[in-house]
Tab-separated table of C-alpha atoms (C1' of nucleotides) in Angstrom:
chain	number	residue	atom	x	y	z
A	288	MET	CA	0.010	0.085	-0.018
A	289	GLU	CA	2.757	2.219	0.809
A	290	ASN	CA	4.299	1.617	-2.299
A	291	LYS	CA	1.352	3.037	-4.331
A	292	SER	CA	1.421	6.076	-2.115
A	293	VAL	CA	5.242	6.727	-2.771
A	294	GLU	CA	4.884	6.233	-6.201
A	295	THR	CA	1.877	8.464	-6.514
A	296	GLN	CA	4.077	11.310	-4.727
A	297	GLU	CA	7.045	10.600	-6.977
A	298	ASN	CA	4.641	11.153	-10.219
A	299	ILE	CA	3.397	14.198	-8.790
A	300	LEU	CA	6.936	15.443	-8.280
A	301	ILE	CA	8.025	14.471	-11.812
A	302	ALA	CA	4.706	16.326	-13.137
A	303	ALA	CA	5.640	19.140	-11.021
A	304	ARG	CA	9.089	19.598	-12.448
A	305	THR	CA	7.983	19.550	-15.821
A	306	ILE	CA	5.049	22.117	-15.612
A	307	PHE	CA	6.798	24.314	-13.372
A	308	ALA	CA	9.941	24.384	-15.616
A	309	GLN	CA	7.476	25.320	-18.575
A	310	LYS	CA	5.449	27.849	-16.809
A	311	GLY	CA	7.065	29.011	-13.737
A	312	LEU	CA	5.567	29.491	-10.598
A	313	ALA	CA	2.660	31.757	-11.645
A	314	GLY	CA	2.105	30.309	-14.655
A	315	ALA	CA	1.761	26.848	-13.590
A	316	ARG	CA	-1.652	25.508	-12.970
A	317	MET	CA	-2.625	22.784	-10.244
A	318	GLN	CA	-5.070	21.124	-12.438
A	319	GLU	CA	-2.468	20.646	-15.164
A	320	ILE	CA	-0.122	19.195	-12.603
A	321	ALA	CA	-2.708	16.501	-11.657
A	322	ASP	CA	-3.675	15.747	-15.055
A	323	ARG	CA	0.033	14.994	-16.027
A	324	ALA	CA	0.484	12.958	-12.979
A	325	GLY	CA	-2.583	11.240	-13.888
A	326	ILE	CA	-4.515	11.809	-10.505
A	327	ASN	CA	-7.305	14.545	-9.659
A	328	LYS	CA	-6.711	17.836	-7.915
A	329	ALA	CA	-8.017	16.718	-4.612
A	330	LEU	CA	-5.133	14.201	-4.210
A	331	LEU	CA	-2.681	16.787	-5.301
A	332	HIS	CA	-3.668	18.574	-2.426
A	333	TYR	CA	-3.901	15.782	-0.235
A	334	TYR	CA	-0.310	15.172	-0.631
A	335	TYR	CA	1.173	18.779	-1.192
A	336	ARG	CA	-0.938	21.235	0.887
A	337	ASN	CA	-0.412	23.828	-1.549
A	338	LYS	CA	1.405	25.040	-4.626
A	339	GLU	CA	3.953	26.896	-2.904
A	340	LYS	CA	5.163	23.947	-0.847
A	341	LEU	CA	5.077	21.808	-4.010
A	342	PHE	CA	7.151	24.448	-5.941
A	343	GLU	CA	9.515	24.703	-2.968
A	344	GLN	CA	10.212	21.056	-2.609
A	345	VAL	CA	10.654	20.676	-6.289
A	346	PHE	CA	12.922	23.546	-6.484
A	347	ASP	CA	14.961	22.916	-3.509
A	348	GLU	CA	15.593	19.342	-4.170
A	349	ALA	CA	17.008	20.100	-7.730
A	350	LEU	CA	19.261	22.765	-6.412
A	351	LYS	CA	20.749	20.990	-3.786
A	352	LYS	CA	21.586	18.456	-6.360
A	353	MET	CA	23.182	21.159	-8.231
A	354	LEU	CA	25.045	22.915	-5.586
A	355	ARG	CA	26.260	20.232	-3.041
A	356	PRO	CA	28.713	18.576	-5.479
A	357	ILE	CA	30.025	21.969	-6.873
A	358	ALA	CA	30.716	23.154	-3.315
A	359	ALA	CA	32.959	20.109	-2.681
A	360	PHE	CA	34.652	20.660	-6.250
A	361	LEU	CA	35.233	24.255	-5.029
A	362	ALA	CA	36.663	22.864	-1.505
A	363	ASP	CA	38.889	20.197	-2.579
A	364	ASP	CA	42.329	20.310	-3.078
A	365	SER	CA	42.711	19.269	-6.924
A	366	ASP	CA	44.871	21.680	-9.138
A	367	LEU	CA	42.849	24.412	-10.704
A	368	PHE	CA	42.920	22.988	-14.147
A	369	GLN	CA	41.127	19.792	-12.811
A	370	LYS	CA	38.857	21.764	-10.638
A	371	ILE	CA	37.791	23.487	-13.653
A	372	ARG	CA	37.042	20.165	-15.436
A	373	ASN	CA	35.111	18.658	-12.640
A	374	ILE	CA	32.885	21.568	-12.031
A	375	CYS	CA	32.135	21.924	-15.955
A	376	ARG	CA	31.385	18.034	-16.247
A	377	HIS	CA	29.206	18.228	-13.093
A	378	TYR	CA	27.171	21.350	-14.290
A	379	HIS	CA	26.516	19.617	-17.549
A	380	GLU	CA	25.544	16.081	-16.051
A	381	VAL	CA	23.195	17.633	-13.580
A	382	LEU	CA	21.800	20.235	-16.194
A	383	VAL	CA	21.050	17.386	-18.530
A	384	GLU	CA	18.961	15.941	-15.727
A	385	TYR	CA	17.343	18.982	-14.729
A	386	PRO	CA	17.497	21.304	-17.758
A	387	PHE	CA	14.893	23.602	-16.183
A	388	LEU	CA	17.061	24.441	-13.113
A	389	PRO	CA	18.602	27.770	-14.355
A	390	ASN	CA	15.143	29.216	-15.240
A	391	PHE	CA	13.836	28.089	-12.002
A	392	VAL	CA	16.895	29.778	-10.350
A	393	ILE	CA	16.543	32.889	-12.401
A	394	ASN	CA	13.050	33.461	-12.508
A	395	GLU	CA	12.467	32.825	-8.482
A	396	ILE	CA	15.180	34.565	-6.915
A	397	ASN	CA	13.376	37.793	-8.031
A	398	SER	CA	10.254	36.957	-5.923
A	399	ASP	CA	12.094	35.793	-2.913
A	400	PRO	CA	15.965	36.185	-2.764
A	401	THR	CA	16.804	35.246	0.517
A	402	ARG	CA	15.527	31.615	0.304
A	403	ILE	CA	17.741	30.784	-2.648
A	404	LEU	CA	20.461	32.283	-1.035
A	405	LYS	CA	20.212	30.411	2.119
A	406	LEU	CA	20.288	27.288	0.028
A	407	PHE	CA	23.922	28.302	-1.168
A	408	ASP	CA	25.067	29.037	2.252
A	409	ALA	CA	23.570	25.921	3.683
A	410	GLU	CA	25.268	23.912	1.098
A	411	GLY	CA	28.815	25.389	1.719
A	412	PHE	CA	28.820	27.084	-1.719
A	413	LEU	CA	30.385	30.105	0.007
A	414	GLU	CA	33.468	28.664	1.837
A	415	GLY	CA	34.462	26.767	-1.369
A	416	ARG	CA	34.205	30.050	-3.312
A	417	GLU	CA	36.880	31.743	-0.945
A	418	LYS	CA	39.298	28.633	-1.251
A	419	THR	CA	38.940	28.799	-5.081
A	420	ILE	CA	39.612	32.502	-5.183
A	421	ILE	CA	42.606	32.194	-3.420
A	422	GLN	CA	43.849	29.338	-5.740
A	423	ILE	CA	43.355	31.325	-8.694
A	424	ASN	CA	45.211	34.335	-7.420
A	425	GLU	CA	47.835	32.243	-6.643
A	426	ALA	CA	47.927	30.526	-10.081
A	427	VAL	CA	48.388	34.092	-11.349
A	428	LYS	CA	50.821	34.979	-8.960
A	429	SER	CA	53.154	32.041	-9.936
A	430	GLY	CA	52.678	32.476	-13.538
A	431	MET	CA	50.564	29.281	-14.043
A	432	ILE	CA	47.931	31.307	-15.814
A	433	ARG	CA	47.409	34.909	-17.348
A	434	PRO	CA	46.444	37.520	-14.979
A	435	ILE	CA	42.512	37.483	-14.479
A	436	ASP	CA	40.049	38.572	-11.863
A	437	PRO	CA	39.133	35.210	-9.984
A	438	ARG	CA	35.405	36.154	-9.983
A	439	GLU	CA	35.505	37.076	-13.611
A	440	LEU	CA	37.039	33.652	-14.289
A	441	ILE	CA	34.329	32.036	-12.013
A	442	LEU	CA	31.667	34.038	-13.877
A	443	ASN	CA	32.740	32.811	-17.252
A	444	ILE	CA	32.790	29.127	-16.108
A	445	ILE	CA	29.339	29.280	-14.774
A	446	SER	CA	28.080	31.257	-18.033
A	447	LEU	CA	29.606	28.850	-20.625
A	448	SER	CA	28.309	25.723	-18.539
A	449	ILE	CA	24.822	27.135	-17.647
A	450	PHE	CA	23.744	29.367	-20.187
A	451	PRO	CA	23.440	26.913	-22.823
A	452	PHE	CA	20.662	25.112	-20.946
A	453	ALA	CA	19.117	27.920	-19.851
A	454	GLY	CA	18.617	29.199	-23.470
A	455	ARG	CA	18.267	26.089	-24.874
A	456	PRO	CA	15.062	26.434	-26.639
A	457	VAL	CA	16.270	29.576	-28.499
A	458	ILE	CA	19.912	27.975	-28.852
A	459	LYS	CA	18.382	24.878	-30.536
A	460	GLU	CA	16.373	27.084	-32.894
A	461	ILE	CA	19.044	29.308	-33.938
A	462	LEU	CA	21.865	26.946	-34.239
A	463	TYR	CA	20.954	23.355	-33.571
A	464	LYS	CA	17.641	22.835	-35.463
A	465	ASN	CA	16.799	19.242	-35.988
A	466	GLU	CA	19.526	17.816	-33.845
A	467	ASN	CA	19.346	16.429	-30.507
A	468	ILE	CA	20.360	19.620	-28.213
A	469	TYR	CA	20.776	17.466	-25.368
A	470	GLU	CA	23.302	15.101	-26.641
A	471	ILE	CA	25.458	18.158	-28.207
A	472	LEU	CA	25.144	19.835	-24.826
A	473	LYS	CA	26.154	16.547	-22.806
A	474	GLU	CA	29.194	16.405	-25.107
A	475	ARG	CA	30.111	19.865	-24.637
A	476	ALA	CA	31.300	19.427	-20.983
A	477	ASP	CA	34.960	18.758	-21.717
A	478	ARG	CA	35.302	21.112	-24.835
A	479	VAL	CA	34.154	23.893	-22.542
A	480	SER	CA	36.639	23.212	-19.969
A	481	ASP	CA	39.337	22.997	-22.701
A	482	PHE	CA	38.001	26.484	-24.057
A	483	ILE	CA	38.522	28.297	-20.677
A	484	ILE	CA	42.055	26.455	-19.969
A	485	GLN	CA	43.184	27.532	-23.311
A	486	SER	CA	42.410	30.864	-22.477
A	487	ILE	CA	44.005	31.447	-19.225
A	488	LYS	CA	46.881	29.143	-19.493
A	489	ILE	CA	50.518	30.455	-20.304
B	37	MET	CA	-3.011	67.656	-26.178
B	38	GLU	CA	-1.343	64.831	-27.816
B	39	ASN	CA	1.868	65.438	-25.796
B	40	LYS	CA	0.240	64.095	-22.755
B	41	SER	CA	-1.222	61.052	-24.439
B	42	VAL	CA	1.934	60.017	-25.749
B	43	GLU	CA	3.588	60.473	-22.507
B	44	THR	CA	1.038	58.490	-20.742
B	45	GLN	CA	1.626	55.906	-23.629
B	46	GLU	CA	5.281	56.015	-22.965
B	47	ASN	CA	4.828	55.745	-19.070
B	48	ILE	CA	3.021	52.758	-19.753
B	49	LEU	CA	5.490	51.029	-21.454
B	50	ILE	CA	8.217	51.911	-18.970
B	51	ALA	CA	6.163	50.508	-16.143
B	52	ALA	CA	5.363	47.154	-18.309
B	53	ARG	CA	8.940	46.861	-18.971
B	54	THR	CA	9.795	46.730	-15.353
B	55	ILE	CA	6.706	44.710	-14.301
B	56	PHE	CA	6.877	42.087	-16.986
B	57	ALA	CA	10.742	41.873	-16.337
B	58	GLN	CA	10.074	41.284	-12.590
B	59	LYS	CA	7.009	38.990	-12.798
B	60	GLY	CA	6.973	37.545	-16.499
B	61	LEU	CA	3.802	37.696	-18.496
B	62	ALA	CA	1.696	35.378	-16.425
B	63	GLY	CA	2.951	36.935	-12.985
B	64	ALA	CA	2.517	40.656	-13.953
B	65	ARG	CA	-0.637	42.303	-13.006
B	66	MET	CA	-2.582	44.835	-15.174
B	67	GLN	CA	-3.363	46.734	-11.963
B	68	GLU	CA	0.273	46.769	-10.877
B	69	ILE	CA	1.355	48.058	-14.272
B	70	ALA	CA	-1.305	50.803	-13.939
B	71	ASP	CA	0.000	51.819	-10.478
B	72	ARG	CA	3.294	52.008	-11.536
B	73	ALA	CA	2.341	54.564	-14.608
B	74	GLY	CA	0.499	56.535	-12.355
B	75	ILE	CA	-2.551	55.788	-14.139
B	76	ASN	CA	-5.819	53.581	-13.259
B	77	LYS	CA	-6.711	50.324	-15.105
B	78	ALA	CA	-9.258	51.596	-17.359
B	79	LEU	CA	-6.794	54.139	-19.107
B	80	LEU	CA	-4.292	51.306	-19.521
B	81	HIS	CA	-6.852	49.197	-21.002
B	82	TYR	CA	-7.793	52.282	-23.302
B	83	TYR	CA	-4.456	52.395	-24.781
B	84	TYR	CA	-3.459	48.922	-25.046
B	85	ARG	CA	-6.442	46.434	-25.692
B	86	ASN	CA	-5.135	43.774	-23.384
B	87	LYS	CA	-2.538	42.392	-21.450
B	88	GLU	CA	-0.965	40.016	-24.574
B	89	LYS	CA	-0.763	43.098	-26.609
B	90	LEU	CA	1.206	45.116	-24.375
B	91	PHE	CA	3.391	42.473	-23.499
B	92	GLU	CA	3.959	41.934	-27.225
B	93	GLN	CA	4.888	45.282	-27.804
B	94	VAL	CA	7.378	45.798	-25.175
B	95	PHE	CA	8.975	42.505	-26.081
B	96	ASP	CA	9.240	42.808	-29.650
B	97	GLU	CA	10.490	46.407	-29.390
B	98	ALA	CA	13.303	45.078	-26.965
B	99	LEU	CA	14.280	42.162	-29.045
B	100	LYS	CA	14.442	44.201	-32.216
B	101	LYS	CA	16.729	46.715	-30.666
B	102	MET	CA	19.115	43.600	-29.673
B	103	LEU	CA	18.910	41.919	-32.816
B	104	ARG	CA	19.280	44.308	-35.517
B	105	PRO	CA	22.686	45.637	-34.991
B	106	ILE	CA	23.734	41.879	-33.982
B	107	ALA	CA	22.749	40.932	-37.537
B	108	ALA	CA	24.374	43.404	-39.082
B	109	PHE	CA	27.589	42.647	-37.349
B	110	LEU	CA	27.392	39.342	-38.365
B	111	ALA	CA	26.797	40.082	-42.001
B	112	ASP	CA	29.681	42.773	-42.456
B	113	ASP	CA	33.080	42.414	-43.599
B	114	SER	CA	35.480	43.019	-40.564
B	115	ASP	CA	37.708	40.322	-39.571
B	116	LEU	CA	36.745	37.668	-37.157
B	117	PHE	CA	38.618	38.928	-34.191
B	118	GLN	CA	36.865	42.566	-34.804
B	119	LYS	CA	33.373	40.847	-35.183
B	120	ILE	CA	33.907	39.125	-32.100
B	121	ARG	CA	34.782	42.637	-30.136
B	122	ASN	CA	31.894	44.459	-31.710
B	123	ILE	CA	29.316	41.877	-30.901
B	124	CYS	CA	30.294	41.553	-27.355
B	125	ARG	CA	30.325	44.935	-26.968
B	126	HIS	CA	26.722	45.525	-28.575
B	127	TYR	CA	25.471	42.709	-26.346
B	128	HIS	CA	26.958	44.595	-23.359
B	129	GLU	CA	25.618	48.012	-24.418
B	130	VAL	CA	22.070	46.847	-24.985
B	131	LEU	CA	21.788	44.601	-22.157
B	132	VAL	CA	22.843	47.287	-19.622
B	133	GLU	CA	19.655	49.294	-20.964
B	134	TYR	CA	17.284	46.316	-21.303
B	135	PRO	CA	18.747	43.505	-18.628
B	136	PHE	CA	15.299	42.026	-18.546
B	137	LEU	CA	15.547	40.889	-22.187
B	138	PRO	CA	17.211	37.461	-21.625
B	139	ASN	CA	14.604	36.332	-19.164
B	140	PHE	CA	12.123	37.375	-21.590
B	141	VAL	CA	13.098	35.401	-24.485
B	142	ILE	CA	13.995	32.546	-22.220
B	143	ASN	CA	10.548	32.416	-20.640
B	144	GLU	CA	8.352	33.221	-23.496
B	145	ILE	CA	10.175	31.212	-26.245
B	146	ASN	CA	8.351	28.387	-24.414
B	147	SER	CA	4.827	29.676	-24.453
B	148	ASP	CA	5.084	30.537	-28.224
B	149	PRO	CA	8.395	29.694	-29.838
B	150	THR	CA	7.353	30.870	-33.348
B	151	ARG	CA	6.726	34.152	-32.931
B	152	ILE	CA	10.108	34.785	-31.425
B	153	LEU	CA	11.698	32.998	-34.156
B	154	LYS	CA	9.758	35.021	-36.653
B	155	LEU	CA	11.828	38.138	-35.142
B	156	PHE	CA	15.018	36.568	-35.638
B	157	ASP	CA	14.082	35.765	-39.086
B	158	ALA	CA	12.728	39.004	-39.822
B	159	GLU	CA	15.827	40.949	-38.643
B	160	GLY	CA	18.214	39.132	-40.741
B	161	PHE	CA	19.984	37.163	-38.026
B	162	LEU	CA	20.177	33.749	-40.116
B	163	GLU	CA	21.655	35.114	-43.182
B	164	GLY	CA	24.393	36.843	-40.901
B	165	ARG	CA	24.987	33.547	-39.172
B	166	GLU	CA	25.363	31.642	-42.230
B	167	LYS	CA	28.228	34.212	-43.208
B	168	THR	CA	30.005	34.052	-39.972
B	169	ILE	CA	30.055	30.221	-39.915
B	170	ILE	CA	31.898	30.138	-43.172
B	171	GLN	CA	34.099	33.131	-41.793
B	172	ILE	CA	35.026	30.977	-38.680
B	173	ASN	CA	35.651	27.924	-40.744
B	174	GLU	CA	37.910	29.521	-43.128
B	175	ALA	CA	40.003	31.216	-40.091
B	176	VAL	CA	40.094	27.508	-38.748
B	177	LYS	CA	41.505	26.285	-42.190
B	178	SER	CA	44.113	29.338	-42.532
B	179	GLY	CA	45.497	28.626	-39.422
B	180	MET	CA	44.568	31.818	-37.732
B	181	ILE	CA	42.475	30.237	-35.291
B	182	ARG	CA	42.594	26.635	-33.555
B	183	PRO	CA	39.862	24.283	-34.534
B	184	ILE	CA	36.670	24.783	-33.254
B	185	ASP	CA	33.253	24.361	-34.445
B	186	PRO	CA	31.849	27.376	-35.618
B	187	ARG	CA	28.649	26.829	-33.773
B	188	GLU	CA	30.355	26.123	-30.503
B	189	LEU	CA	32.150	29.434	-30.928
B	190	ILE	CA	29.168	31.483	-31.383
B	191	LEU	CA	27.429	29.612	-28.458
B	192	ASN	CA	30.397	30.608	-26.341
B	193	ILE	CA	30.169	34.381	-27.533
B	194	ILE	CA	26.513	34.204	-26.537
B	195	SER	CA	26.876	32.424	-23.404
B	196	LEU	CA	29.516	34.779	-22.198
B	197	SER	CA	27.964	37.828	-22.797
B	198	ILE	CA	24.111	37.030	-22.130
B	199	PHE	CA	24.285	34.804	-19.107
B	200	PRO	CA	25.561	37.449	-16.637
B	201	PHE	CA	22.542	39.666	-17.261
B	202	ALA	CA	20.136	36.696	-17.191
B	203	GLY	CA	21.373	35.625	-13.930
B	204	ARG	CA	22.586	38.873	-12.793
B	205	PRO	CA	20.553	38.706	-9.421
B	206	VAL	CA	22.242	35.286	-8.424
B	207	ILE	CA	25.466	36.536	-9.798
B	208	LYS	CA	25.471	39.796	-7.810
B	209	GLU	CA	24.514	37.817	-4.493
B	210	ILE	CA	27.449	35.159	-4.800
B	211	LEU	CA	30.034	37.151	-6.643
B	212	TYR	CA	29.593	40.924	-6.314
B	213	LYS	CA	27.709	41.590	-3.333
B	214	ASN	CA	27.487	45.292	-2.438
B	215	GLU	CA	28.705	46.349	-5.611
B	216	ASN	CA	27.112	47.891	-8.523
B	217	ILE	CA	26.724	45.101	-10.780
B	218	TYR	CA	25.526	47.013	-13.888
B	219	GLU	CA	29.151	48.828	-13.761
B	220	ILE	CA	30.864	45.815	-13.457
B	221	LEU	CA	28.917	43.923	-16.329
B	222	LYS	CA	29.269	47.253	-18.403
B	223	GLU	CA	33.065	47.159	-18.110
B	224	ARG	CA	33.312	43.434	-18.971
B	225	ALA	CA	32.464	43.497	-22.504
B	226	ASP	CA	36.275	43.688	-23.698
B	227	ARG	CA	37.553	41.509	-21.306
B	228	VAL	CA	34.985	38.705	-22.595
B	229	SER	CA	36.214	39.400	-26.121
B	230	ASP	CA	39.918	39.115	-24.899
B	231	PHE	CA	39.056	36.029	-23.067
B	232	ILE	CA	37.036	34.201	-26.481
B	233	ILE	CA	39.958	35.542	-28.439
B	234	GLN	CA	42.783	34.342	-26.276
B	235	SER	CA	41.358	30.894	-26.314
B	236	ILE	CA	40.899	30.393	-29.814
B	237	LYS	CA	44.150	32.465	-31.499
B	238	ILE	CA	47.204	30.570	-32.360
C	290	DC	C1'	-17.731	79.460	-25.395
C	291	DT	C1'	-17.784	75.368	-27.912
C	292	DA	C1'	-16.056	70.946	-29.404
C	293	DC	C1'	-13.102	67.329	-28.636
C	294	DT	C1'	-9.643	64.330	-26.325
C	295	DT	C1'	-8.029	62.541	-22.014
C	296	DT	C1'	-8.528	60.833	-17.525
C	297	DT	C1'	-10.995	59.607	-13.831
C	298	DT	C1'	-14.245	56.816	-11.062
C	299	DA	C1'	-16.724	53.227	-9.855
C	300	DA	C1'	-19.445	49.802	-10.379
C	301	DC	C1'	-19.691	45.594	-12.328
C	302	DC	C1'	-18.869	40.943	-14.816
C	303	DA	C1'	-17.160	36.444	-16.306
C	304	DT	C1'	-13.609	33.189	-15.716
C	305	DT	C1'	-9.855	31.136	-13.936
C	306	DT	C1'	-7.858	29.262	-10.027
C	307	DG	C1'	-6.118	27.773	-5.725
C	308	DG	C1'	-7.961	25.349	-2.333
C	309	DT	C1'	-11.714	22.641	0.581
C	310	DT	C1'	-15.159	19.365	1.988
C	311	DA	C1'	-17.267	15.025	2.593
C	312	DA	C1'	-18.722	10.961	1.198
C	313	DA	C1'	-18.186	6.960	-1.678
C	314	DA	C1'	-15.048	3.621	-3.735
C	315	DA	C1'	-11.331	1.143	-4.259
C	316	DA	C1'	-7.168	-1.283	-2.770
C	317	DT	C1'	-4.506	-3.321	0.578
C	318	DA	C1'	-3.026	-5.245	5.167
C	319	DT	C1'	-4.072	-7.960	9.239
D	16	DA	C1'	-14.063	-10.284	7.017
D	17	DT	C1'	-12.432	-5.902	8.920
D	18	DA	C1'	-10.011	-2.125	9.376
D	19	DT	C1'	-7.065	1.270	7.467
D	20	DT	C1'	-5.489	3.659	3.901
D	21	DT	C1'	-5.427	5.537	-0.844
D	22	DT	C1'	-8.280	7.478	-4.616
D	23	DT	C1'	-12.158	9.318	-6.741
D	24	DT	C1'	-16.181	12.063	-7.538
D	25	DA	C1'	-18.160	16.285	-7.627
D	26	DA	C1'	-19.939	20.033	-5.826
D	27	DC	C1'	-18.312	24.191	-4.071
D	28	DC	C1'	-16.091	28.778	-2.182
D	29	DA	C1'	-13.418	33.012	-2.103
D	30	DA	C1'	-10.234	35.615	-3.984
D	31	DA	C1'	-7.877	37.413	-7.737
D	32	DT	C1'	-7.771	38.952	-12.242
D	33	DG	C1'	-8.335	40.605	-16.995
D	34	DG	C1'	-11.569	43.181	-18.951
D	35	DT	C1'	-16.066	46.400	-19.621
D	36	DT	C1'	-18.901	50.130	-19.333
D	37	DA	C1'	-20.866	54.156	-18.726
D	38	DA	C1'	-20.948	58.810	-17.239
D	39	DA	C1'	-18.635	62.578	-15.070
D	40	DA	C1'	-14.457	65.554	-14.935
D	41	DA	C1'	-10.541	68.011	-16.586
D	42	DG	C1'	-7.697	69.526	-19.849
D	43	DT	C1'	-6.957	71.499	-24.330
D	44	DA	C1'	-7.563	73.316	-29.006
D	45	DG	C1'	-9.867	77.074	-32.066
DNA sequence: CTACTTTTTAACCATTTGGTTAAAAAATAT
DNA sequence: ATATTTTTTAACCAAATGGTTAAAAAGTAG
């Protein structure tokens, strides 16, 4: 009996991910989520008190899955180039699974900035960031890489990894029409790190 | 008399830009737009028949301002590196003025992909793209730049230029807290093109 | 002053939507 | 078989919202 219940809840979450991703929090309809999960609205509210709670669960879950390993990579002791490769690869892996995540973050940070930032904090992202900034500065000083502001390098890594997923529908139409964009993006991970490393290495 | 009318309509557009940018099409409220424009809802509907029409006007106007010059840069005869510099600079200039544009495009392409793509077409973006792809391939063949898939290079340029604006609220919090992010992004244009050129040049 | 346009007011409507309720039905466990 | 949990049905509610209407008021031009 419990199986069925768990299965239904899982179906709800899967449906919610899709709908929230397509329409955002405001645009999503509880009825549509229920339909897609193959249940009715009453049951949907039976398991998830309201729209906000449902959204929060879907959102927090996905964001944690993204941030926790990134924080770990930032904090570990591998050398800079390896770190860049790890991070790019992880971004691409998770985003192939949760391609809606960037839009979630981008859209919802406007409505409640603090909640998202708390998640960054909780997942240890900020400490890892400090450590990596120091590491980049040292790499510059030791002549391993060209002079670059650490935050700018981080921003470039993030931009190259995330934007193609955030803008995926447009990208697909203007650059990769009639191709499997997910395949292309998945394969891109290592080329992105090469592109970055090529730019900074001496 | 006409002045007042035009001024009111302009106020509406300014207000609409802000609200649509913050809340998206679904999340925006006509009442809120009216309030921000300093008028009432009846007058808002008097000038713009309905929400969709208003959104369309705001959106199309901004996207054209973005695309038309990009198309021109892609189509002109300057050498590849100069082209990259022109494009990065233009993206940054327009996006400082319309920072909401990327989110607009990203969000609304889901609801009606064809309308946006028509705009790309109409603004001559696609022809410029073809010409630039050929140019990149030739630059590779002539040994001017490292081997790279032209579409991937274009994607990297777009990602580095646009993502920082799309993700601006998050970026600001995790990297540039307490700083003027617009100033930082504006200054970034030339460093972005340097980063790209450094990566591909031989 | 008169004619015309712009703006306001305020009530009003239809629809959508999130959410509830309560009872019946189905499924499952013991 | 009985008790418990899960699911459905269907009606219902309150609030929000896009949009309308019509008449009055204010502003403007000739």
